[in-house]
């Protein structure tokens, strides 16, 4: 499979496979007018592709997730009654975990794709490894928010310990900072992908 340019900054990879007597062209276009640009980075035998238009649409269509993140951030910086704070923390962490599970599943289903057989030597690549890094962070972030949610539930079940609550709140703040870094990385990938088109 090789890349061909039609002279209009449109780069396409194409190959032909035979099914019986018929030859069927299979084309992947990093710059698709109808669906947005697709940027690629090589991962072993497969190429991890992002579709920035879909990825951005998914992010824009989940305001409940980002609203929950904002309310969680506010809770971490308020000085309310510790028992009330813990009860709200348990609910918000559980809701945020569920929102992130949906968000990451949608992003991985529609915003990221693995494609085989693309020649990645063409000059349409983003910084190698960034797409993989952003994709792989989903699992790490989901496991971390799940652990935080379980820790809050356990603290509520065992009984409130103010020192443990403050430690948990600091861990939630640290998680928030990691998620912001992840979202910034994905936003940068989206922006760079559009610049390629």
Short mmCIF file of C-alpha atoms in Angstrom, two decimals:
data_model
loop_
_atom_site.label_atom_id
_atom_site.label_comp_id
_atom_site.label_asym_id
_atom_site.label_seq_id
_atom_site.Cartn_x
_atom_site.Cartn_y
_atom_site.Cartn_z
CA UNK A 1 0.00 0.00 0.00
CA UNK A 2 1.40 3.40 -0.86
CA UNK A 3 0.40 7.01 -0.48
CA UNK A 4 -0.57 9.02 -3.53
CA UNK A 5 -1.21 12.74 -3.79
CA UNK A 6 -3.69 14.24 -6.19
CA UNK A 7 -1.96 17.63 -6.03
CA UNK A 8 -4.65 19.23 -3.83
CA UNK A 9 -3.09 18.42 -0.44
CA UNK A 10 -5.20 15.27 -0.40
CA UNK A 11 -3.19 12.23 0.58
CA UNK A 12 -4.70 8.78 0.26
CA UNK A 13 -3.47 5.29 0.90
CA UNK A 14 -4.95 2.65 -1.36
CA UNK A 15 -4.64 -1.05 -1.95
CA UNK A 16 -6.50 -3.59 -3.98
CA UNK A 17 -7.64 -7.00 -2.78
CA UNK A 18 -9.19 -9.67 -4.93
CA UNK A 19 -12.41 -11.39 -3.99
CA UNK A 20 -12.90 -14.07 -6.62
CA UNK A 21 -12.66 -12.36 -10.00
CA UNK A 22 -13.41 -8.83 -8.73
CA UNK A 23 -10.87 -6.27 -7.58
CA UNK A 24 -12.10 -3.94 -4.82
CA UNK A 25 -10.22 -0.73 -3.95
CA UNK A 26 -9.85 0.04 -0.26
CA UNK A 27 -8.99 3.68 0.47
CA UNK A 28 -8.08 5.49 3.64
CA UNK A 29 -7.87 9.25 3.44
CA UNK A 30 -6.16 11.27 6.17
CA UNK A 31 -7.98 14.29 4.85
CA UNK A 32 -11.64 13.50 4.37
CA UNK A 33 -13.91 16.38 3.45
CA UNK A 34 -17.12 14.77 4.72
CA UNK A 35 -15.84 13.26 7.97
CA UNK A 36 -12.92 15.51 8.87
CA UNK A 37 -9.21 14.86 8.77
CA UNK A 38 -7.82 11.60 10.05
CA UNK A 39 -4.34 11.70 11.52
CA UNK A 40 -2.22 8.64 11.90
CA UNK A 41 0.64 7.22 13.93
CA UNK A 42 2.12 3.74 13.50
CA UNK A 43 1.76 1.02 16.15
CA UNK A 44 3.51 -2.20 15.14
CA UNK A 45 1.42 -3.80 12.33
CA UNK A 46 -1.50 -1.46 12.81
CA UNK A 47 -1.92 2.26 12.57
CA UNK A 48 -3.85 4.08 15.26
CA UNK A 49 -5.98 6.71 13.56
CA UNK A 50 -7.89 9.58 15.12
CA UNK A 51 -10.78 11.31 13.50
CA UNK A 52 -10.64 14.77 15.06
CA UNK A 53 -14.14 15.78 13.94
CA UNK A 54 -15.71 12.77 15.67
CA UNK A 55 -13.45 13.10 18.71
CA UNK A 56 -14.39 16.77 19.15
CA UNK A 57 -18.08 16.02 18.62
CA UNK A 58 -17.99 13.34 21.31
CA UNK A 59 -16.37 15.75 23.76
CA UNK A 60 -18.89 18.48 22.98
CA UNK A 61 -21.90 16.17 23.34
CA UNK A 62 -21.27 15.07 26.93
CA UNK A 63 -21.81 18.20 29.07
CA UNK A 64 -22.93 16.12 32.08
CA UNK A 65 -19.46 14.61 32.33
CA UNK A 66 -17.72 17.97 32.38
CA UNK A 67 -20.35 19.45 34.71
CA UNK A 68 -19.73 16.58 37.15
CA UNK A 69 -15.99 17.20 36.94
CA UNK A 70 -16.60 20.90 37.74
CA UNK A 71 -18.84 20.07 40.73
CA UNK A 72 -16.25 17.58 41.99
CA UNK A 73 -13.54 20.22 41.71
CA UNK A 74 -15.70 22.70 43.64
CA UNK A 75 -16.37 20.12 46.36
CA UNK A 76 -12.65 19.51 46.78
CA UNK A 77 -12.07 23.21 47.49
CA UNK A 78 -15.01 23.89 49.80
CA UNK A 79 -15.03 23.88 53.60
CA UNK A 80 -18.36 22.21 54.32
CA UNK A 81 -19.19 19.72 57.05
CA UNK A 82 -16.90 16.66 56.62
CA UNK A 83 -19.78 14.14 56.76
CA UNK A 84 -21.75 16.08 54.12
CA UNK A 85 -18.61 16.49 52.05
CA UNK A 86 -17.95 12.75 52.11
CA UNK A 87 -21.55 11.91 51.15
CA UNK A 88 -21.38 14.30 48.19
CA UNK A 89 -17.92 13.00 47.26
CA UNK A 90 -19.19 9.41 47.13
CA UNK A 91 -22.06 10.39 44.81
CA UNK A 92 -19.97 12.63 42.56
CA UNK A 93 -17.10 10.15 42.20
CA UNK A 94 -19.54 7.36 41.28
CA UNK A 95 -21.29 9.57 38.73
CA UNK A 96 -18.00 10.84 37.30
CA UNK A 97 -16.66 7.29 36.96
CA UNK A 98 -19.78 6.33 34.98
CA UNK A 99 -19.58 9.45 32.80
CA UNK A 100 -15.90 8.82 32.04
CA UNK A 101 -16.60 5.18 31.21
CA UNK A 102 -19.12 6.30 28.59
CA UNK A 103 -16.89 9.14 27.37
CA UNK A 104 -13.84 6.92 26.90
CA UNK A 105 -15.88 4.12 25.28
CA UNK A 106 -17.35 6.54 22.74
CA UNK A 107 -13.97 8.12 22.04
CA UNK A 108 -12.34 4.74 21.51
CA UNK A 109 -15.20 3.49 19.32
CA UNK A 110 -15.55 6.54 17.09
CA UNK A 111 -12.62 8.90 17.68
CA UNK A 112 -9.82 6.30 17.57
CA UNK A 113 -9.50 3.45 15.10
CA UNK A 114 -6.86 0.84 14.35
CA UNK A 115 -6.20 0.31 10.66
CA UNK A 116 -3.88 -2.24 9.08
CA UNK A 117 -1.58 -1.80 6.15
CA UNK A 118 -1.10 1.96 5.86
CA UNK A 119 2.32 3.17 4.78
CA UNK A 120 3.13 5.68 7.51
CA UNK A 121 6.16 7.19 5.80
CA UNK A 122 4.00 9.95 4.27
CA UNK A 123 4.29 13.38 5.81
CA UNK A 124 0.82 13.40 7.37
CA UNK A 125 1.88 12.00 10.74
CA UNK A 126 1.51 13.68 14.08
CA UNK A 127 4.31 13.41 16.61
CA UNK A 128 4.83 9.62 16.84
CA UNK A 129 3.50 8.14 20.05
CA UNK A 130 1.12 10.96 21.01
CA UNK A 131 -1.99 9.22 19.69
CA UNK A 132 -0.98 6.00 21.45
CA UNK A 133 -0.26 7.92 24.65
CA UNK A 134 -3.65 9.64 24.66
CA UNK A 135 -5.46 6.40 23.84
CA UNK A 136 -3.63 4.40 26.51
CA UNK A 137 -4.35 7.03 29.18
CA UNK A 138 -8.05 6.13 29.03
CA UNK A 139 -7.46 2.83 30.81
CA UNK A 140 -5.17 4.33 33.44
CA UNK A 141 -7.55 7.21 34.15
CA UNK A 142 -10.57 4.93 34.36
CA UNK A 143 -8.83 2.58 36.79
CA UNK A 144 -7.79 5.55 38.91
CA UNK A 145 -11.28 7.10 39.10
CA UNK A 146 -12.68 3.66 39.95
CA UNK A 147 -10.16 3.27 42.80
CA UNK A 148 -11.04 6.75 44.11
CA UNK A 149 -14.75 5.96 44.01
CA UNK A 150 -14.20 2.69 45.86
CA UNK A 151 -11.99 4.42 48.45
CA UNK A 152 -14.72 7.01 49.10
CA UNK A 153 -17.33 4.27 49.51
CA UNK A 154 -15.05 2.37 51.87
CA UNK A 155 -14.38 5.49 53.94
CA UNK A 156 -18.10 6.11 54.22
CA UNK A 157 -18.75 2.49 55.18
CA UNK A 158 -15.96 2.29 57.79
CA UNK A 159 -16.80 5.66 59.28
CA UNK A 160 -15.52 9.13 58.66
CA UNK A 161 -11.89 9.83 59.47
CA UNK A 162 -11.06 13.45 58.75
CA UNK A 163 -7.40 12.74 57.96
CA UNK A 164 -8.37 10.03 55.48
CA UNK A 165 -10.97 12.31 53.90
CA UNK A 166 -8.39 15.06 53.35
CA UNK A 167 -5.99 12.53 51.85
CA UNK A 168 -8.72 11.26 49.51
CA UNK A 169 -9.64 14.80 48.49
CA UNK A 170 -6.00 15.49 47.63
CA UNK A 171 -5.95 12.33 45.49
CA UNK A 172 -9.09 13.55 43.70
CA UNK A 173 -7.37 16.89 43.02
CA UNK A 174 -4.34 15.03 41.64
CA UNK A 175 -6.62 12.94 39.42
CA UNK A 176 -8.32 16.11 38.17
CA UNK A 177 -4.93 17.52 37.16
CA UNK A 178 -4.10 14.29 35.25
CA UNK A 179 -7.43 14.38 33.46
CA UNK A 180 -6.88 18.02 32.48
CA UNK A 181 -3.47 17.06 31.04
CA UNK A 182 -5.11 14.20 29.11
CA UNK A 183 -7.84 16.45 27.71
CA UNK A 184 -5.21 19.04 26.74
CA UNK A 185 -3.26 16.35 24.86
CA UNK A 186 -6.35 15.23 22.98
CA UNK A 187 -7.26 18.85 22.19
CA UNK A 188 -3.76 19.39 20.82
CA UNK A 189 -4.07 16.25 18.66
CA UNK A 190 -7.41 17.46 17.32
CA UNK A 191 -5.99 20.89 16.51
CA UNK A 192 -2.87 19.46 14.85
CA UNK A 193 -5.01 17.08 12.80
CA UNK A 194 -7.16 19.91 11.49
CA UNK A 195 -4.01 21.85 10.62
CA UNK A 196 -2.90 18.90 8.45
CA UNK A 197 -6.05 19.25 6.40
#
